[in-house]
Amino acid sequence: LDRAGRVTTALLSTHATLTEDNAEVVESHAIGEGTAQAALLLAAACAHESTHPLARALVTHVAVPPHELPTVRRITEVPGRGVRGSGPNGELILVGSRQLLLDEGTSVASAETEVQRAEARALSVLFIAIDGKAKAWVALRDDVRAGARAAVQRLIDLDIDVQLLSGDHRGTLEALAKLVDVE
């Protein structure tokens, strides 16, 4: 508190700070052949114990009771990236950011054009991969919190450099930053 008058930079997390913490899935898309449904069920099984707002939204969207989800083992959260688990047949399941999939050697290039359009609309995107193949992606919306823009403006008026932190892709973060007047 003694140093508060000397603050020069404010780092704000996007989810649940600038946003309402009420994310919802607004789009789901298969990557390649088939439907996204099987991938969504495995993703919900991986995400159902997570407290992350995007994971909660994915589980809500799938709307299947936990006891009816496929059995997934060895679920591990990867901070800022997503979750990984082992499916019913031992298959590797990844649910999370583009970077999570890329780190595991899974390409998302075939969906890139559509995903970039969603990110430009300030939507967060989660990818789902099974056994090294991207199978689906979902776009989620979490509205900007009432008063967030005014609070950010007050910080800027105090000559404080406001920066946003997020596990989201840069396109999503830039679109959200525009909504609250952050450069």
Coordinates of N, CA and C in Angstrom, one line a residue:
L1 N 0.8 -1.2 0.0 CA 0.0 0.0 0.0 C 0.9 1.3 0.0
D2 N 2.0 1.2 0.7 CA 2.9 2.4 0.7 C 3.4 2.7 -0.6
R3 N 3.5 1.7 -1.5 CA 4.1 1.9 -2.9 C 3.0 2.2 -3.9
A4 N 1.8 2.1 -3.5 CA 0.7 2.2 -4.5 C 0.8 3.5 -5.3
G5 N 1.2 4.6 -4.7 CA 1.3 5.9 -5.5 C 2.4 5.9 -6.5
R6 N 3.2 4.9 -6.5 CA 4.3 4.8 -7.5 C 4.1 3.7 -8.6
V7 N 2.9 3.2 -8.6 CA 2.5 2.1 -9.6 C 2.6 2.8 -11.0
T8 N 3.3 2.1 -11.9 CA 3.5 2.5 -13.3 C 2.8 1.6 -14.3
T9 N 2.6 0.3 -13.9 CA 2.0 -0.6 -14.8 C 1.0 -1.5 -14.1
A10 N -0.1 -1.8 -14.7 CA -1.1 -2.7 -14.2 C -1.3 -3.8 -15.1
L11 N -1.1 -5.1 -14.7 CA -1.3 -6.3 -15.5 C -2.6 -6.9 -15.1
L12 N -3.5 -7.0 -16.0 CA -4.9 -7.5 -15.7 C -5.1 -8.8 -16.5
S13 N -5.5 -9.8 -15.7 CA -5.9 -11.1 -16.3 C -7.2 -10.9 -17.0
T14 N -7.5 -11.5 -18.1 CA -8.7 -11.2 -18.8 C -9.9 -12.0 -18.3
H15 N -9.8 -13.3 -18.2 CA -10.9 -14.1 -17.7 C -11.2 -13.8 -16.2
A16 N -12.5 -13.5 -16.0 CA -13.0 -13.3 -14.6 C -12.4 -12.0 -14.0
T17 N -11.7 -11.2 -14.7 CA -11.3 -9.9 -14.2 C -11.9 -8.8 -15.1
L18 N -11.6 -8.8 -16.4 CA -12.2 -7.9 -17.3 C -13.5 -8.5 -17.9
T19 N -13.7 -9.8 -17.8 CA -14.9 -10.4 -18.3 C -15.8 -10.9 -17.2
E20 N -17.0 -11.2 -17.5 CA -18.0 -11.6 -16.6 C -17.8 -12.9 -15.8
D21 N -16.9 -13.7 -16.3 CA -16.7 -15.0 -15.7 C -17.9 -15.9 -15.9
N22 N -18.5 -15.7 -17.1 CA -19.7 -16.5 -17.5 C -19.6 -16.9 -18.9
A23 N -18.4 -17.6 -19.2 CA -18.2 -18.0 -20.6 C -19.2 -19.0 -21.1
E24 N -19.5 -18.9 -22.4 CA -20.4 -19.9 -23.0 C -19.9 -20.3 -24.4
V25 N -20.1 -21.5 -24.7 CA -19.7 -22.0 -26.1 C -20.8 -21.4 -27.0
V26 N -20.3 -20.8 -28.1 CA -21.2 -20.2 -29.1 C -21.1 -20.9 -30.4
E27 N -20.0 -21.6 -30.6 CA -19.8 -22.4 -31.9 C -19.0 -23.6 -31.6
S28 N -19.3 -24.7 -32.3 CA -18.4 -25.9 -32.2 C -18.3 -26.4 -33.7
H29 N -17.1 -26.9 -34.0 CA -16.8 -27.3 -35.4 C -15.9 -28.5 -35.4
A30 N -16.2 -29.4 -36.3 CA -15.3 -30.6 -36.5 C -14.1 -30.1 -37.3
I31 N -13.0 -30.8 -37.2 CA -11.9 -30.5 -38.0 C -11.7 -31.8 -38.8
G32 N -11.7 -31.7 -40.1 CA -11.7 -33.0 -40.9 C -13.0 -33.6 -41.1
E33 N -13.0 -34.9 -41.3 CA -14.3 -35.6 -41.5 C -15.0 -35.9 -40.2
G34 N -16.3 -36.1 -40.3 CA -17.1 -36.5 -39.1 C -17.6 -35.3 -38.4
T35 N -18.2 -35.6 -37.2 CA -18.8 -34.6 -36.4 C -17.9 -34.3 -35.2
A36 N -18.2 -33.3 -34.5 CA -17.4 -32.9 -33.3 C -17.9 -33.6 -32.1
Q37 N -19.0 -34.3 -32.1 CA -19.7 -34.8 -30.9 C -18.8 -35.7 -30.1
A38 N -18.1 -36.7 -30.7 CA -17.3 -37.7 -29.9 C -16.1 -36.9 -29.3
A39 N -15.5 -36.0 -30.0 CA -14.4 -35.2 -29.5 C -14.9 -34.3 -28.3
L40 N -16.1 -33.7 -28.4 CA -16.6 -32.9 -27.4 C -16.9 -33.7 -26.1
L41 N -17.3 -34.9 -26.2 CA -17.6 -35.8 -25.1 C -16.3 -36.1 -24.3
L42 N -15.2 -36.4 -25.1 CA -13.9 -36.7 -24.5 C -13.4 -35.5 -23.8
A43 N -13.5 -34.3 -24.5 CA -13.1 -33.1 -24.0 C -13.8 -32.7 -22.7
A44 N -15.1 -32.9 -22.6 CA -15.8 -32.6 -21.4 C -15.4 -33.6 -20.3
A45 N -15.1 -34.8 -20.6 CA -14.6 -35.8 -19.6 C -13.3 -35.3 -19.0
C46 N -12.4 -34.7 -19.9 CA -11.1 -34.2 -19.4 C -11.3 -32.9 -18.6
A47 N -12.3 -32.1 -18.9 CA -12.4 -30.8 -18.3 C -13.4 -30.7 -17.1
H48 N -14.1 -31.8 -16.9 CA -15.2 -31.7 -15.9 C -14.8 -31.4 -14.5
E49 N -13.5 -31.6 -14.1 CA -13.1 -31.3 -12.7 C -12.4 -30.0 -12.7
S50 N -12.1 -29.3 -13.8 CA -11.4 -28.1 -13.8 C -12.3 -26.9 -13.3
T51 N -11.6 -26.0 -12.7 CA -12.4 -24.8 -12.3 C -12.2 -23.6 -13.3
H52 N -11.4 -23.8 -14.3 CA -11.2 -22.7 -15.3 C -12.5 -22.4 -16.0
P53 N -12.8 -21.1 -16.2 CA -14.1 -20.7 -16.8 C -14.4 -21.3 -18.1
L54 N -13.3 -21.5 -19.0 CA -13.6 -22.0 -20.3 C -13.9 -23.5 -20.2
A55 N -13.2 -24.2 -19.3 CA -13.5 -25.6 -19.0 C -14.9 -25.8 -18.5
R56 N -15.3 -25.0 -17.6 CA -16.7 -25.1 -17.1 C -17.7 -24.8 -18.2
A57 N -17.4 -23.9 -19.1 CA -18.3 -23.6 -20.2 C -18.4 -24.8 -21.1
L58 N -17.3 -25.4 -21.4 CA -17.3 -26.6 -22.3 C -18.2 -27.7 -21.7
V59 N -18.0 -28.0 -20.4 CA -18.8 -29.0 -19.8 C -20.3 -28.7 -19.8
T60 N -20.6 -27.5 -19.5 CA -22.0 -27.0 -19.6 C -22.6 -27.2 -21.0
H61 N -21.8 -26.9 -22.0 CA -22.3 -27.0 -23.4 C -22.6 -28.4 -23.7
V62 N -21.7 -29.3 -23.3 CA -21.9 -30.7 -23.7 C -23.2 -31.3 -23.0
A63 N -23.5 -30.8 -21.8 CA -24.7 -31.1 -21.1 C -24.9 -32.6 -20.9
V64 N -23.9 -33.3 -20.5 CA -24.0 -34.7 -20.2 C -23.5 -34.9 -18.7
P65 N -24.3 -35.6 -17.9 CA -23.9 -35.8 -16.5 C -22.6 -36.5 -16.4
P66 N -21.8 -36.1 -15.4 CA -20.4 -36.6 -15.3 C -20.3 -38.2 -15.4
H67 N -21.3 -38.8 -14.8 CA -21.3 -40.3 -14.8 C -21.6 -40.9 -16.1
E68 N -22.0 -40.1 -17.1 CA -22.3 -40.6 -18.4 C -21.2 -40.2 -19.4
L69 N -20.2 -39.5 -19.0 CA -19.1 -39.2 -19.8 C -18.1 -40.3 -20.0
P70 N -17.4 -40.4 -21.1 CA -16.4 -41.5 -21.2 C -15.4 -41.4 -20.1
T71 N -14.8 -42.6 -19.8 CA -13.8 -42.6 -18.7 C -12.5 -42.1 -19.2
V72 N -11.9 -41.1 -18.6 CA -10.7 -40.5 -18.9 C -9.8 -40.6 -17.7
R73 N -8.5 -41.0 -17.9 CA -7.6 -41.1 -16.8 C -6.4 -40.1 -17.0
R74 N -5.6 -40.1 -15.9 CA -4.4 -39.2 -15.9 C -4.6 -37.8 -16.5
I75 N -5.6 -37.2 -16.0 CA -5.9 -35.8 -16.4 C -4.9 -34.9 -15.7
T76 N -4.3 -34.1 -16.5 CA -3.3 -33.1 -16.1 C -3.6 -31.7 -16.6
E77 N -3.6 -30.8 -15.8 CA -3.8 -29.4 -16.2 C -2.4 -28.8 -16.6
V78 N -2.4 -28.1 -17.8 CA -1.2 -27.5 -18.3 C -1.5 -26.0 -18.1
P79 N -0.9 -25.3 -17.1 CA -1.3 -23.9 -16.8 C -1.1 -23.0 -18.1
G80 N -2.2 -22.3 -18.3 CA -2.2 -21.3 -19.4 C -2.4 -22.0 -20.7
R81 N -2.6 -23.3 -20.8 CA -2.7 -24.0 -22.1 C -3.9 -24.9 -22.2
G82 N -4.3 -25.6 -21.1 CA -5.4 -26.5 -21.2 C -5.2 -27.8 -20.3
V83 N -5.8 -28.9 -20.8 CA -5.6 -30.2 -20.1 C -5.3 -31.3 -21.1
R84 N -4.7 -32.3 -20.5 CA -4.4 -33.5 -21.3 C -4.9 -34.7 -20.4
G85 N -5.3 -35.7 -21.1 CA -5.8 -36.9 -20.4 C -5.6 -38.1 -21.3
S86 N -5.9 -39.3 -20.8 CA -5.8 -40.5 -21.5 C -7.2 -41.1 -21.6
G87 N -7.6 -41.3 -22.8 CA -9.0 -41.8 -23.1 C -9.2 -43.2 -22.8
P88 N -10.4 -43.7 -23.0 CA -10.8 -45.1 -22.7 C -9.9 -46.2 -23.3
N89 N -9.4 -45.9 -24.4 CA -8.5 -46.8 -25.1 C -7.0 -46.4 -25.1
G90 N -6.7 -45.6 -24.1 CA -5.3 -45.1 -23.9 C -4.9 -44.0 -24.9
E91 N -5.8 -43.5 -25.7 CA -5.5 -42.4 -26.6 C -5.2 -41.1 -25.8
L92 N -4.3 -40.3 -26.3 CA -4.0 -39.0 -25.7 C -5.0 -38.0 -26.2
I93 N -5.6 -37.3 -25.2 CA -6.6 -36.3 -25.4 C -6.0 -35.0 -25.0
L94 N -6.1 -34.0 -25.9 CA -5.7 -32.6 -25.5 C -6.9 -31.7 -25.7
V95 N -7.1 -30.8 -24.7 CA -8.1 -29.9 -24.8 C -7.5 -28.5 -24.4
G96 N -7.5 -27.6 -25.3 CA -6.9 -26.3 -24.9 C -6.5 -25.4 -26.0
S97 N -5.5 -24.6 -25.8 CA -5.1 -23.6 -26.7 C -4.3 -24.2 -27.9
R98 N -4.2 -23.4 -28.9 CA -3.4 -23.8 -30.1 C -2.0 -24.2 -29.7
Q99 N -1.5 -23.4 -28.7 CA -0.1 -23.7 -28.3 C 0.0 -25.1 -27.7
L100 N -1.0 -25.5 -26.9 CA -0.9 -26.8 -26.3 C -0.8 -27.9 -27.4
L101 N -1.6 -27.8 -28.4 CA -1.6 -28.8 -29.5 C -0.2 -28.7 -30.2
L102 N 0.2 -27.5 -30.5 CA 1.5 -27.4 -31.2 C 2.7 -27.9 -30.4
D103 N 2.6 -27.7 -29.1 CA 3.7 -28.2 -28.2 C 3.7 -29.7 -28.2
E104 N 2.6 -30.4 -28.5 CA 2.5 -31.8 -28.6 C 2.6 -32.3 -30.0
G105 N 2.9 -31.5 -30.9 CA 3.2 -31.9 -32.3 C 1.9 -32.1 -33.1
T106 N 0.8 -31.4 -32.7 CA -0.4 -31.6 -33.5 C -0.7 -30.3 -34.2
S107 N -0.9 -30.4 -35.5 CA -1.2 -29.2 -36.3 C -2.7 -28.8 -36.2
V108 N -2.9 -27.5 -36.3 CA -4.3 -27.0 -36.3 C -4.5 -26.1 -37.6
A109 N -3.6 -26.3 -38.5 CA -3.5 -25.5 -39.8 C -4.8 -25.6 -40.6
S110 N -5.4 -26.7 -40.6 CA -6.6 -26.9 -41.5 C -7.8 -26.0 -41.0
A111 N -7.8 -25.6 -39.7 CA -8.9 -24.8 -39.1 C -8.5 -23.4 -38.9
E112 N -7.3 -23.0 -39.3 CA -6.7 -21.7 -38.9 C -7.6 -20.5 -39.4
T113 N -8.0 -20.6 -40.7 CA -8.8 -19.4 -41.2 C -10.1 -19.2 -40.4
E114 N -10.8 -20.2 -40.2 CA -12.1 -20.1 -39.4 C -11.8 -19.6 -38.0
V115 N -10.8 -20.2 -37.4 CA -10.4 -19.9 -36.0 C -10.0 -18.4 -35.9
Q116 N -9.2 -17.9 -36.8 CA -8.8 -16.5 -36.8 C -10.0 -15.6 -36.9
R117 N -11.0 -15.9 -37.6 CA -12.2 -15.1 -37.7 C -12.9 -15.1 -36.4
A118 N -13.0 -16.2 -35.7 CA -13.6 -16.2 -34.3 C -12.8 -15.4 -33.4
E119 N -11.5 -15.5 -33.4 CA -10.6 -14.7 -32.5 C -10.7 -13.2 -32.7
A120 N -10.9 -12.8 -34.0 CA -11.0 -11.4 -34.3 C -12.3 -10.8 -33.7
R121 N -13.3 -11.7 -33.4 CA -14.5 -11.3 -32.7 C -14.4 -11.4 -31.2
A122 N -13.2 -11.5 -30.7 CA -12.9 -11.6 -29.2 C -13.4 -12.9 -28.6
L123 N -13.6 -13.9 -29.4 CA -14.0 -15.2 -28.9 C -12.7 -16.0 -28.5
S124 N -12.8 -16.7 -27.4 CA -11.7 -17.6 -27.0 C -11.9 -19.0 -27.8
V125 N -10.8 -19.6 -28.1 CA -11.0 -20.9 -28.9 C -10.2 -22.0 -28.1
L126 N -10.9 -23.1 -28.0 CA -10.4 -24.3 -27.4 C -10.3 -25.4 -28.6
F127 N -9.2 -26.0 -28.7 CA -9.0 -27.1 -29.6 C -9.1 -28.4 -28.9
I128 N -9.5 -29.4 -29.6 CA -9.6 -30.8 -29.1 C -8.8 -31.7 -30.1
A129 N -7.8 -32.4 -29.5 CA -7.1 -33.4 -30.3 C -7.1 -34.7 -29.7
I130 N -7.2 -35.7 -30.5 CA -7.2 -37.1 -30.0 C -6.1 -37.9 -30.8
D131 N -5.2 -38.5 -30.1 CA -4.1 -39.2 -30.6 C -3.3 -38.5 -31.7
G132 N -3.0 -37.2 -31.4 CA -2.2 -36.4 -32.4 C -2.9 -35.8 -33.5
K133 N -4.2 -35.9 -33.6 CA -5.0 -35.3 -34.7 C -6.0 -34.3 -34.1
A134 N -6.0 -33.1 -34.6 CA -7.0 -32.1 -34.2 C -8.3 -32.6 -34.8
K135 N -9.3 -32.7 -33.8 CA -10.6 -33.2 -34.2 C -11.7 -32.2 -34.2
A136 N -11.6 -31.2 -33.3 CA -12.6 -30.2 -33.2 C -12.1 -28.9 -32.6
W137 N -12.9 -27.8 -32.7 CA -12.6 -26.6 -31.9 C -13.9 -26.0 -31.6
V138 N -13.9 -25.3 -30.5 CA -15.1 -24.5 -30.0 C -14.7 -23.1 -29.7
A139 N -15.6 -22.2 -30.0 CA -15.5 -20.8 -29.8 C -16.3 -20.4 -28.6
L140 N -15.8 -19.7 -27.6 CA -16.5 -19.3 -26.4 C -16.5 -17.8 -26.3
R141 N -17.6 -17.3 -25.8 CA -17.8 -15.9 -25.5 C -17.9 -15.6 -24.0
D142 N -17.1 -14.7 -23.5 CA -17.2 -14.2 -22.1 C -17.3 -12.7 -22.2
D143 N -18.5 -12.2 -22.0 CA -18.7 -10.7 -22.2 C -17.8 -9.9 -21.2
V144 N -17.5 -8.7 -21.7 CA -16.7 -7.8 -20.9 C -17.6 -7.3 -19.7
R145 N -17.0 -7.3 -18.5 CA -17.7 -7.0 -17.3 C -18.2 -5.5 -17.4
A146 N -19.4 -5.2 -16.9 CA -19.9 -3.9 -16.8 C -18.9 -3.1 -15.9
G147 N -18.5 -1.9 -16.4 CA -17.5 -1.1 -15.6 C -16.1 -1.3 -15.9
A148 N -15.8 -2.4 -16.7 CA -14.4 -2.7 -16.9 C -13.7 -1.6 -17.8
R149 N -14.4 -1.1 -18.8 CA -13.8 -0.1 -19.6 C -13.6 1.2 -18.8
A150 N -14.5 1.5 -17.9 CA -14.3 2.7 -17.1 C -13.2 2.6 -16.1
A151 N -13.0 1.4 -15.5 CA -12.0 1.1 -14.6 C -10.6 1.2 -15.3
V152 N -10.5 0.6 -16.5 CA -9.3 0.7 -17.3 C -9.0 2.2 -17.6
Q153 N -10.0 2.9 -18.0 CA -9.8 4.3 -18.3 C -9.3 5.1 -17.1
R154 N -9.7 4.8 -15.9 CA -9.2 5.5 -14.7 C -7.8 5.2 -14.5
L155 N -7.4 4.0 -14.7 CA -5.9 3.6 -14.6 C -5.1 4.4 -15.7
I156 N -5.6 4.5 -16.9 CA -4.9 5.2 -17.9 C -4.8 6.7 -17.6
D157 N -5.9 7.2 -17.0 CA -5.9 8.6 -16.6 C -4.9 8.9 -15.5
L158 N -4.6 7.9 -14.7 CA -3.6 8.0 -13.7 C -2.2 7.8 -14.2
D159 N -2.1 7.7 -15.5 CA -0.8 7.5 -16.2 C -0.2 6.1 -15.9
I160 N -1.1 5.1 -15.7 CA -0.6 3.8 -15.5 C -0.8 3.0 -16.8
D161 N 0.3 2.3 -17.2 CA 0.3 1.5 -18.4 C -0.5 0.2 -18.1
V162 N -1.6 0.0 -18.8 CA -2.4 -1.2 -18.6 C -2.1 -2.2 -19.6
Q163 N -1.8 -3.4 -19.2 CA -1.5 -4.6 -20.0 C -2.4 -5.7 -19.7
L164 N -2.7 -6.5 -20.7 CA -3.6 -7.7 -20.4 C -2.8 -9.0 -20.5
L165 N -3.1 -9.9 -19.7 CA -2.5 -11.2 -19.6 C -3.6 -12.3 -19.9
S166 N -3.3 -13.3 -20.7 CA -4.3 -14.3 -21.0 C -3.6 -15.5 -21.7
G167 N -4.2 -16.6 -21.5 CA -3.7 -17.8 -22.3 C -4.3 -17.9 -23.7
D168 N -5.2 -16.9 -24.0 CA -5.8 -16.8 -25.3 C -4.8 -16.5 -26.4
H169 N -5.2 -16.8 -27.6 CA -4.3 -16.4 -28.7 C -4.3 -14.9 -28.9
R170 N -3.3 -14.4 -29.4 CA -3.1 -12.9 -29.6 C -4.3 -12.2 -30.2
G171 N -4.9 -12.9 -31.2 CA -6.0 -12.3 -31.9 C -7.2 -12.0 -31.0
T172 N -7.5 -13.0 -30.2 CA -8.5 -12.8 -29.2 C -8.2 -11.7 -28.2
L173 N -7.0 -11.7 -27.7 CA -6.5 -10.7 -26.8 C -6.6 -9.3 -27.4
E174 N -6.2 -9.1 -28.6 CA -6.2 -7.8 -29.2 C -7.6 -7.3 -29.4
A175 N -8.6 -8.2 -29.8 CA -10.0 -7.8 -29.9 C -10.6 -7.4 -28.6
L176 N -10.2 -8.2 -27.5 CA -10.7 -7.8 -26.2 C -10.1 -6.5 -25.7
A177 N -8.8 -6.3 -26.0 CA -8.2 -5.0 -25.6 C -8.8 -3.8 -26.3
K178 N -9.3 -4.0 -27.5 CA -10.0 -2.9 -28.2 C -11.3 -2.5 -27.5
L179 N -11.9 -3.5 -26.9 CA -13.2 -3.3 -26.2 C -13.1 -2.5 -25.0
V180 N -11.8 -2.5 -24.4 CA -11.6 -1.8 -23.1 C -10.6 -0.7 -23.3
D181 N -10.3 -0.3 -24.6 CA -9.4 0.7 -24.9 C -7.9 0.5 -24.4
V182 N -7.4 -0.7 -24.5 CA -6.0 -1.0 -24.1 C -5.3 -1.2 -25.4
E183 N -4.1 -0.5 -25.5 CA -3.3 -0.7 -26.7 C -2.4 -1.9 -26.5

